[in-house]
Short mmCIF file of C-alpha atoms in Angstrom, two decimals:
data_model
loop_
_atom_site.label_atom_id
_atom_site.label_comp_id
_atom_site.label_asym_id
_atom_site.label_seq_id
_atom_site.Cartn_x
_atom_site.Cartn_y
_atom_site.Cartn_z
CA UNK A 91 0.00 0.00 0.00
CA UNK A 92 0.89 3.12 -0.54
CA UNK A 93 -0.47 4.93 1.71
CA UNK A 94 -0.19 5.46 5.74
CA UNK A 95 -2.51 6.86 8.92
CA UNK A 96 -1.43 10.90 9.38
CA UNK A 97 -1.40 10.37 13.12
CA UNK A 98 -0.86 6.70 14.39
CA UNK A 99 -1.14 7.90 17.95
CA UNK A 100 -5.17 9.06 17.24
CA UNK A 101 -7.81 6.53 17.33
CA UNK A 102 -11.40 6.47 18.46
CA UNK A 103 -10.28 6.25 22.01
CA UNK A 104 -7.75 8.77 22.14
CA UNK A 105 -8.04 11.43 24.38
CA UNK A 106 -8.07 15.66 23.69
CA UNK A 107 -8.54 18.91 25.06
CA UNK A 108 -10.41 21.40 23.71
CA UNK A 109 -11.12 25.21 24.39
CA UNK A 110 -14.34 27.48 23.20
CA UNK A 111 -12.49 27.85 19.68
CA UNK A 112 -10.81 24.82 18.98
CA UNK A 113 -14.27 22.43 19.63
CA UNK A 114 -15.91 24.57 16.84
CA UNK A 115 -13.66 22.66 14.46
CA UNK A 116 -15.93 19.41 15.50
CA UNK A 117 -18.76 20.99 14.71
CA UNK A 118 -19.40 21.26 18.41
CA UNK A 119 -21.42 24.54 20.38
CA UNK A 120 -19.72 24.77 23.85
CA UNK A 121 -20.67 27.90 25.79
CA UNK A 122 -17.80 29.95 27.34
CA UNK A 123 -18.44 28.71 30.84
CA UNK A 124 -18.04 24.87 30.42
CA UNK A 125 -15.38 23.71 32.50
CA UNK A 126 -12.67 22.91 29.41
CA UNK A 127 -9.72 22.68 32.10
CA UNK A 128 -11.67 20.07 33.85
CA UNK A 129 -13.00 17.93 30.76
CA UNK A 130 -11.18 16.00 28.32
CA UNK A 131 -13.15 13.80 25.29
CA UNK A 132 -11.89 10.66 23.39
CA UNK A 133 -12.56 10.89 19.91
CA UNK A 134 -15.51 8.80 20.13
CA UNK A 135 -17.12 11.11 22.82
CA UNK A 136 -16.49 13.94 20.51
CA UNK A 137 -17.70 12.12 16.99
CA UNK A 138 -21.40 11.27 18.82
CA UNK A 139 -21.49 14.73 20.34
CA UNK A 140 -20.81 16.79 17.01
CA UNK A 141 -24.11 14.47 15.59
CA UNK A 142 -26.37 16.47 17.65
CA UNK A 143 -28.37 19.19 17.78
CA UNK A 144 -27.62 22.47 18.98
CA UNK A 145 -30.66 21.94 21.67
CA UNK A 146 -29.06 18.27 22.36
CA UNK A 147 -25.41 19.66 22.73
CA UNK A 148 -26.50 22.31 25.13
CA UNK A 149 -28.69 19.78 27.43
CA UNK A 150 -25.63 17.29 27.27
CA UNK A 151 -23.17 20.33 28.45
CA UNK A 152 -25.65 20.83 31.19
CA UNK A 153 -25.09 17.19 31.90
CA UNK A 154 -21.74 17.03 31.77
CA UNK A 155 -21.43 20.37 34.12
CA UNK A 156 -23.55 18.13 36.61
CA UNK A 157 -20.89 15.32 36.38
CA UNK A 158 -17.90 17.70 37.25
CA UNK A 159 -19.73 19.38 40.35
CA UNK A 160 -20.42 15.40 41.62
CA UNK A 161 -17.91 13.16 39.65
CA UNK A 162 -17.81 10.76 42.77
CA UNK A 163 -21.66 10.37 42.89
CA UNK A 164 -23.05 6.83 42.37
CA UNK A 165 -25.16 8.02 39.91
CA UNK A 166 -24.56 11.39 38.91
CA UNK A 167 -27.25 11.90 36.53
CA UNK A 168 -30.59 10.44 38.58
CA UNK A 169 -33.34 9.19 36.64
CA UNK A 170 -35.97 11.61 38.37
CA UNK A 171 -38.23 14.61 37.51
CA UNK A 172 -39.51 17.30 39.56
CA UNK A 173 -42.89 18.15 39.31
CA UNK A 174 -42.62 21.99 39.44
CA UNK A 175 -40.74 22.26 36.84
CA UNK A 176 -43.62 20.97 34.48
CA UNK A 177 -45.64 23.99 35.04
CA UNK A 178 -43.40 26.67 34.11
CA UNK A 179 -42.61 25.27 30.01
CA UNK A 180 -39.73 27.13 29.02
CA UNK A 181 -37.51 24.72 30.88
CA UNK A 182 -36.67 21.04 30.74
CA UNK A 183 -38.83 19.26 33.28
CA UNK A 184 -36.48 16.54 33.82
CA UNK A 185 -33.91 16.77 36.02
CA UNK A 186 -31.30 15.63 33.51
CA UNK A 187 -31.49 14.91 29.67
CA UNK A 188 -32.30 11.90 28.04
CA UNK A 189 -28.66 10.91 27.05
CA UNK A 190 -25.94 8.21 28.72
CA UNK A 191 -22.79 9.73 29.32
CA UNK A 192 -19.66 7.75 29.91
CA UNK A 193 -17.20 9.01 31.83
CA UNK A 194 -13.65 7.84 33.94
CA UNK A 195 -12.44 9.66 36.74
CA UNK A 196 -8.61 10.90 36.00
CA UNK A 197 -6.19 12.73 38.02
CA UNK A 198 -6.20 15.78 36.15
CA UNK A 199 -9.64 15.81 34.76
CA UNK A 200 -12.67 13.97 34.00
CA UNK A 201 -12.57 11.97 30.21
CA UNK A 202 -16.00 11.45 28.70
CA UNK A 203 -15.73 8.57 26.28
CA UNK A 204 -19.16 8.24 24.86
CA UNK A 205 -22.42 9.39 24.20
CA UNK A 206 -25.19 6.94 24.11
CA UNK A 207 -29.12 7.02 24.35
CA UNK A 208 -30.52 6.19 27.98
CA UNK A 209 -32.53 2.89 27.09
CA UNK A 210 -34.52 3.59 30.66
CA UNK A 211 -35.79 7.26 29.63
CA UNK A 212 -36.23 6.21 25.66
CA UNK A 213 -39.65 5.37 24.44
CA UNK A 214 -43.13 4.15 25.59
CA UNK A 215 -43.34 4.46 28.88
CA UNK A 216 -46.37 3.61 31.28
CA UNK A 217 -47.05 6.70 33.09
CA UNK A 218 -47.07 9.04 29.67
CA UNK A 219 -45.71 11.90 31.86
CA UNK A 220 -42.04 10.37 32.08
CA UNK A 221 -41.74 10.08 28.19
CA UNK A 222 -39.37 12.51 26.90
CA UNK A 223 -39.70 14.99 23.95
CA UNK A 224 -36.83 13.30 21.04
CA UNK A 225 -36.55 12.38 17.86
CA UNK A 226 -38.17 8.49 16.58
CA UNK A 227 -37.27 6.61 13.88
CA UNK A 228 -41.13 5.34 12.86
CA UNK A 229 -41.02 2.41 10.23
CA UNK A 230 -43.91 1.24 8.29
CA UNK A 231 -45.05 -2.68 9.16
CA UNK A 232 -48.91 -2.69 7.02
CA UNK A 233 -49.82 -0.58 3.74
CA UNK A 234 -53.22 0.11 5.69
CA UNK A 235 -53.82 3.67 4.88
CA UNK A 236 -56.62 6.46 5.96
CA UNK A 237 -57.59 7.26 2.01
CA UNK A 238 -61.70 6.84 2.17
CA UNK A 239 -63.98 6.45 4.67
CA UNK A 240 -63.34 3.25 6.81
CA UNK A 241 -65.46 1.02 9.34
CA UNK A 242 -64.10 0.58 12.81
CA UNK A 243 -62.23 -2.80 12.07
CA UNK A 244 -60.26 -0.86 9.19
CA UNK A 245 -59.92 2.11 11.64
CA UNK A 246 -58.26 -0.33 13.86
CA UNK A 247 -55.73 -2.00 11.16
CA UNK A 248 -54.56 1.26 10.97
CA UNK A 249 -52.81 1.44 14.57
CA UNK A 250 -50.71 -1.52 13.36
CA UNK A 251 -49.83 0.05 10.46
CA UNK A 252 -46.78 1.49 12.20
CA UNK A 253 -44.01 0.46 14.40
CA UNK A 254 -45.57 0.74 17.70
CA UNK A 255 -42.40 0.50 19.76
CA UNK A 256 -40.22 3.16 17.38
CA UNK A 257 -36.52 3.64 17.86
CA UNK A 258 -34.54 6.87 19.51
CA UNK A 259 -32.46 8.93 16.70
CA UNK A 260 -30.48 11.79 16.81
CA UNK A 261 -31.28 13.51 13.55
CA UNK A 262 -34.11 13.31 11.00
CA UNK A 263 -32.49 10.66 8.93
CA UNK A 264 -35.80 10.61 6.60
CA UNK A 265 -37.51 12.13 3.83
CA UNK A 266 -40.91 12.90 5.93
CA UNK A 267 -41.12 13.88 9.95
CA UNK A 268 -44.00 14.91 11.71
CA UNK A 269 -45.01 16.76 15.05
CA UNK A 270 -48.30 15.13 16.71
CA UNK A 271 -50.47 17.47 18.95
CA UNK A 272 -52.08 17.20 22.74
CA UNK A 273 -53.05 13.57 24.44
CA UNK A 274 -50.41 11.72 22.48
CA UNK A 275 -48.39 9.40 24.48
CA UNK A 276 -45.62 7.49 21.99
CA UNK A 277 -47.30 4.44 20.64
CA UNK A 278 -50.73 6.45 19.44
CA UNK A 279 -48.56 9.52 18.40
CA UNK A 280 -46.49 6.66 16.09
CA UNK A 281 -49.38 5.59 13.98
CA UNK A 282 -51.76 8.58 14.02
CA UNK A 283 -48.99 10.76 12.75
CA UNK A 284 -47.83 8.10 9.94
CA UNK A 285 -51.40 8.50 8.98
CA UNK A 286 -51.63 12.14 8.78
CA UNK A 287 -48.33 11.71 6.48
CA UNK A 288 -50.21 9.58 4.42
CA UNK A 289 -52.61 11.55 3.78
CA UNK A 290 -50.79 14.94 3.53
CA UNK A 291 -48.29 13.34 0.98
CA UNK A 292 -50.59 10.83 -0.82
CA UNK A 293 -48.03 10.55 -3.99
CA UNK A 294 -45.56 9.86 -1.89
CA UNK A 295 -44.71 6.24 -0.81
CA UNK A 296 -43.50 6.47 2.87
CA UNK A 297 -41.86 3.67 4.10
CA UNK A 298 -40.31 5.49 7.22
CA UNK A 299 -40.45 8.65 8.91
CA UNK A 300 -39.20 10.63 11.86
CA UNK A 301 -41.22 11.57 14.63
CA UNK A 302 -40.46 14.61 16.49
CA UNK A 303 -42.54 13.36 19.91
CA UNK A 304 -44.46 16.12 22.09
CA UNK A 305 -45.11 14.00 25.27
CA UNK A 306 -48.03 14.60 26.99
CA UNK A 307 -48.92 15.39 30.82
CA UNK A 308 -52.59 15.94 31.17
CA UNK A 309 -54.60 18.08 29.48
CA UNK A 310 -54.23 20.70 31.57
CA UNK A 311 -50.42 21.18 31.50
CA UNK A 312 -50.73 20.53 27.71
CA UNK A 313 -52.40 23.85 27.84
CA UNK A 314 -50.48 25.23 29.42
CA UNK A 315 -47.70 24.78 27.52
CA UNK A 316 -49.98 26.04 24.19
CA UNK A 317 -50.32 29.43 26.09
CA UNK A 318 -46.43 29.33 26.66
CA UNK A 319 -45.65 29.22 22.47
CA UNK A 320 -48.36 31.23 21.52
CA UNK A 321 -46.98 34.19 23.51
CA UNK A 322 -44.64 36.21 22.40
CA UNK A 323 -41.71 35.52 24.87
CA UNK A 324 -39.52 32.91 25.15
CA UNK A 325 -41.24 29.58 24.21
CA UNK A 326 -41.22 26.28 25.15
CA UNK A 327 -38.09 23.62 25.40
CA UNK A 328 -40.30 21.61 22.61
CA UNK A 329 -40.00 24.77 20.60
CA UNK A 330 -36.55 25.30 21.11
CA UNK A 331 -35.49 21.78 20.62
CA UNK A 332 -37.90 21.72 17.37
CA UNK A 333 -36.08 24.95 16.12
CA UNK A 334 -32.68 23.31 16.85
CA UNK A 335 -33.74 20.11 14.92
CA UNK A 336 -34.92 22.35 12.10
CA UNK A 337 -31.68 24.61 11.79
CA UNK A 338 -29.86 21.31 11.60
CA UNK A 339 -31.14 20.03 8.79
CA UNK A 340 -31.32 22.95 6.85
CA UNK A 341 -27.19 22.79 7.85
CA UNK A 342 -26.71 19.58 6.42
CA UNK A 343 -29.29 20.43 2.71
CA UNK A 344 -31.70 17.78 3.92
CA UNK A 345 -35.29 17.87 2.29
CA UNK A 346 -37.52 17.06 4.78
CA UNK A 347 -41.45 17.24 4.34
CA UNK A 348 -43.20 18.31 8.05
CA UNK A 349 -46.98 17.61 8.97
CA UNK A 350 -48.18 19.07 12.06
CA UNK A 351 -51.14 18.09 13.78
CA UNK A 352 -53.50 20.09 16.37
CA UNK A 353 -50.94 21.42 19.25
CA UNK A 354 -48.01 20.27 17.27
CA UNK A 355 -49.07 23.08 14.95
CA UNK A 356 -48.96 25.45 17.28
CA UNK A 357 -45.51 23.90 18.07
CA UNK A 358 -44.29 24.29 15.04
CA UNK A 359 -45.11 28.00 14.54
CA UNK A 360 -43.40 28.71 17.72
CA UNK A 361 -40.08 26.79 16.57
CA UNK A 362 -40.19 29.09 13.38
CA UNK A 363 -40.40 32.01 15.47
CA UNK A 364 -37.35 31.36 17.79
CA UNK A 365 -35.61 29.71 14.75
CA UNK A 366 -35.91 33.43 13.55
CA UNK A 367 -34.75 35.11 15.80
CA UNK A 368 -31.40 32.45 16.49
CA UNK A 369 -30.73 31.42 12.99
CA UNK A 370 -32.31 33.23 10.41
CA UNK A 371 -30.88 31.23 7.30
CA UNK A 372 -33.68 30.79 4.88
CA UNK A 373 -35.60 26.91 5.50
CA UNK A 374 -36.29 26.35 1.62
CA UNK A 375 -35.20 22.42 1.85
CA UNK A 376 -38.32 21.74 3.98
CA UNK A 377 -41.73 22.15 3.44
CA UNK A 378 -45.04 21.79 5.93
CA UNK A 379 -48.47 20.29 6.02
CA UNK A 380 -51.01 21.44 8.23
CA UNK A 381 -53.79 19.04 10.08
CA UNK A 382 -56.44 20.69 12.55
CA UNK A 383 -54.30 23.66 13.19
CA UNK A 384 -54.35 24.76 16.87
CA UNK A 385 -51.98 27.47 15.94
CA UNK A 386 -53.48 30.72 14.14
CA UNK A 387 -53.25 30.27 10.46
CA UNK A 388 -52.55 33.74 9.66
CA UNK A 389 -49.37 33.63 12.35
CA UNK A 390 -48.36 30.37 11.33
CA UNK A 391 -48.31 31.61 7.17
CA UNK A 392 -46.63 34.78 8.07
CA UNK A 393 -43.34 33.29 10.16
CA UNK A 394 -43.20 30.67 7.64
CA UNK A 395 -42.87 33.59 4.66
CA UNK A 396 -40.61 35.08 6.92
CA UNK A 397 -38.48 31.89 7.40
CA UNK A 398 -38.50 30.77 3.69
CA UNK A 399 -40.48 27.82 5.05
CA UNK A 400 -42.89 26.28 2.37
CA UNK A 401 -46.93 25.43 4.21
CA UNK A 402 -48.13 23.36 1.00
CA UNK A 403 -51.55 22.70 2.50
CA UNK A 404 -53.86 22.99 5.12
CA UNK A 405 -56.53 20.29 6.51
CA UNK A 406 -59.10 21.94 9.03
CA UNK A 407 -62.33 20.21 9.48
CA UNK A 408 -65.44 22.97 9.62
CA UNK A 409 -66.53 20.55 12.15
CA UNK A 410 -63.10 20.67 14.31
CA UNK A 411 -63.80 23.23 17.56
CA UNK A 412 -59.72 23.55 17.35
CA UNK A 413 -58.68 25.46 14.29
CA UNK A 414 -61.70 27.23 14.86
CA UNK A 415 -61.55 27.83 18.78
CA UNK A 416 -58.58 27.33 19.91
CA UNK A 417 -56.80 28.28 17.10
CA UNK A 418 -58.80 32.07 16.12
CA UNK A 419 -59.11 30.84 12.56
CA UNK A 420 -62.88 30.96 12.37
CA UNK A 421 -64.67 32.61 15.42
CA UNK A 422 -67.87 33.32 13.29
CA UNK A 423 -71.33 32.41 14.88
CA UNK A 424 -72.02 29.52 12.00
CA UNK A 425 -68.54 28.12 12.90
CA UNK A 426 -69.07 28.32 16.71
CA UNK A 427 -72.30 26.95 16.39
CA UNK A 428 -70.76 23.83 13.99
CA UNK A 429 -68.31 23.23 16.59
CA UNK A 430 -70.35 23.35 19.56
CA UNK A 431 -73.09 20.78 18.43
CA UNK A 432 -69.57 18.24 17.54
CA UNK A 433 -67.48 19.00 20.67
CA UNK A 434 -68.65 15.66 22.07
CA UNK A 435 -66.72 13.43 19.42
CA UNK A 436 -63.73 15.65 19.53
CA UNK A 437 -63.25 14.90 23.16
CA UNK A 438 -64.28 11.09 22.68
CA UNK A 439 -63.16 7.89 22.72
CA UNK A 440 -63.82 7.05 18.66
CA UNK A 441 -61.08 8.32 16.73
CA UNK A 442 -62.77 7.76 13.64
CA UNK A 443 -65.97 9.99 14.46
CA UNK A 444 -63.94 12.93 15.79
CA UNK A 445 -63.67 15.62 13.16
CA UNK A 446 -60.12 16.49 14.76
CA UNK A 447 -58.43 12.39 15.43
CA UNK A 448 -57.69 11.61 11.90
CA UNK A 449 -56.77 13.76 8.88
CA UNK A 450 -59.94 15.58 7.36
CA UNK A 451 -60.34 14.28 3.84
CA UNK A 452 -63.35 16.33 2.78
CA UNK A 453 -66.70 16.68 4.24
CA UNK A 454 -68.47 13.93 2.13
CA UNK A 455 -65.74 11.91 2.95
CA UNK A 456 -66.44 12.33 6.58
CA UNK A 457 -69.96 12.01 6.18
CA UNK A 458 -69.46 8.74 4.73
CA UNK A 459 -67.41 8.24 8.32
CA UNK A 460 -70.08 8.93 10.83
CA UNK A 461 -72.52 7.30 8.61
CA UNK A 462 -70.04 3.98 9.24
CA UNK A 463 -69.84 4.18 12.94
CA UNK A 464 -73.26 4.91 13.64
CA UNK A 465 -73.26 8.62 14.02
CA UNK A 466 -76.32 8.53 11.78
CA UNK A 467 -77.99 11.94 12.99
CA UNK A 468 -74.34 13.96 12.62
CA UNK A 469 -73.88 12.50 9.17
CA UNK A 470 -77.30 13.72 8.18
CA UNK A 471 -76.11 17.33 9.86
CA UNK A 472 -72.65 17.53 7.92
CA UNK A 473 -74.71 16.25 4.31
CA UNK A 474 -77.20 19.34 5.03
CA UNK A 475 -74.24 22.04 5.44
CA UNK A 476 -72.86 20.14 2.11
CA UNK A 477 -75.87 21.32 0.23
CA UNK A 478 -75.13 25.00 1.45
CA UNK A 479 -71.54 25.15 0.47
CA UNK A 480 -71.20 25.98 -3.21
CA UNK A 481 -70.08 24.17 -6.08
CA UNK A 482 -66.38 23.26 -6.08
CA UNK A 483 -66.09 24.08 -2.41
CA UNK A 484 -62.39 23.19 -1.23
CA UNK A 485 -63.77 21.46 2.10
CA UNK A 486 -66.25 18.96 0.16
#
């Protein structure tokens, strides 16, 4: 051979020093204040960190910070959460992120040699309030798809449709991701947002996609955070971390196709605004669907002009009470009265009656729905405000 290694003394477990400047050739953010005289990464520490995030790298510093005030500790990272930290959204409610970090104690300093995903605080989780807002890898298992009206047995096939036990990543590694909304604990949020992809890119044939999870508490503190983003202050760690996730792949050229459904909406238009305000670069690689918006269409359309982001459609059900309540998109006495007489479904158990569960597909469409689970009497309500709308109505 003719060739030889430029350094033989470097390998994966080799370890350096690094300073505010010099990590920035790794493609790693470090704030001024991390302890650099008291820290020192192998090469395989530093290759897993520069994969991240900038919203990952700064909750992994945070981390790491932790480990230097208590290197002796048994466990210096505790699995735990504290409860008052849910209520105020703007901060992490756990008390440390969802990554592993390796470390050995040495003389001079503490070495972190890797960077792994905590298998305990990853994935479905029985109490919903302990999952933890990240990144999924969602693959496909059935071709059952929402494209027509469908009894409750089809309804059903379609929760196996997806993986229902998906696996952690640390970057969107596919061509479609998605953002589900309130009262979505990981296994429903899996399939119900493959299905909203399905329908928002019906040409497309998605074999895979990444799910960027927003956990849920109860309904309350879901609500809560919803009044954090749609202020105009600093918004939620979701936001943040959503913003972070964005910037990075508009970095790195990906083309990514978004949908957002219900609270992830309002989510989403909250990530575009801090993503404004911290990176600014134009987001022309990736483009947006919208499913019963709880986010003000009007906001959401202007940041995403202002951003370069592309909104290729919008899905709002007349019936829905959420684009139209919660949301300000439609506050007129017709659409009030619409979503009054249908708040019952939207709050129920059958995912295929509720004008807000699965992606609106047109109101004969969803006619057809209610007429298949027995909702005879709302079926005959949404045909009679067909026969109002004019011809070539969008919404029929």
């Amino acid at each position: 051979m003719s060739w030889s290694q430029l350094n033989k003394s470097i390998n994966a477990h080799s370890v350096m020093a690094l300073d505010a400047h010099s990590c920035r050739d790794y493609g790693i953010s470090l704030s001024f204040t991390f302890p650099f005289d008291k820290v020192r990464f192998t090469c395989q520490a530093l290759a897993m960190l520069s994969q991240l995030n900038d919203f990952d790298q700064k909750m992994v510093e945070k981390d790491i910070k932790q480990i230097c005030h208590h290197p002796n500790a048994k466990n210096a990272l505790k699995h735990s959460r504290n409860p008052f930290k849910r209520i105020w959204r703007t901060q992490y409610p756990f008390r440390n992120y969802h990554f592993l970090i390796r470390y050995d104690i040495q003389p001079s300093a503490i070495s972190i040699t890797d960077i792994l995903f905590d298998k305990q605080l990853s994935g479905p989780k029985g109490n919903f309030a302990a999952e933890r807002s990240m990144l999924y890898q969602v693959n496909r298992k059935t071709i059952a798809n929402y494209n027509k009206a469908l009894d409750k047995d089809k309804i059903g096939e379609l929760e196996g449709a997806w993986d229902d036990d998906p696996q952690p990543s640390a970057q969107v590694r596919t061509s479609h991701a998605a953002v589900n909304g309130m009262q979505n604990q990981l296994t429903k949020a899996a399939w119900l947002m493959g299905t909203h992809l399905d329908a928002a890119y019906q040409t497309d044939t998605i074999k895979a996609y990444t799910l960027f999870h927003n956990p849920t508490d109860n309904i309350a503190l879901d609500g809560i955070e919803c009044v954090f983003d749609k202020r105009l202050g600093q918004k939620s760690h979701n936001a943040q971390h959503l913003a972070a996730v964005l910037a990075q792949n508009n970095q790195q050229g990906k083309q990514v196709k978004w949908v957002a459904h219900s609270q992830g909406a309002i989510i989403f238009c909250a990530a575009l605004e801090h993503y404004r305000i911290k990176y600014g670069k134009p987001l022309t690689t990736q483009q947006l669907a919208v499913h019963g918006s709880g986010a003000n269409l009007d906001r959401l359309k202007q940041v995403a002009q202002n951003t370069g982001l592309t909104i290729n459609s919008v899905r709002n059900n007349p019936y829905d009470l959420v684009p139209s309540v919660a949301g300000r998109n439609d506050l007129s006495a017709s659409s009030l009265a619409r979503a009054y007489k249908f708040r019952g479904l939207v709050f129920g158990d059958e995912v295929g009656a509720s004008p807000h569960t699965l992606p609106f597909l047109g109101l004969e469409t969803y006619a057809d729905q209610l007429q298949l689970l027995g909702e005879d009497k709302k079926a005959i309500i949404v045909r009679r405000f067909i026969k109002s709308l004019p011809a070539g109505d969008s919404r029929i």
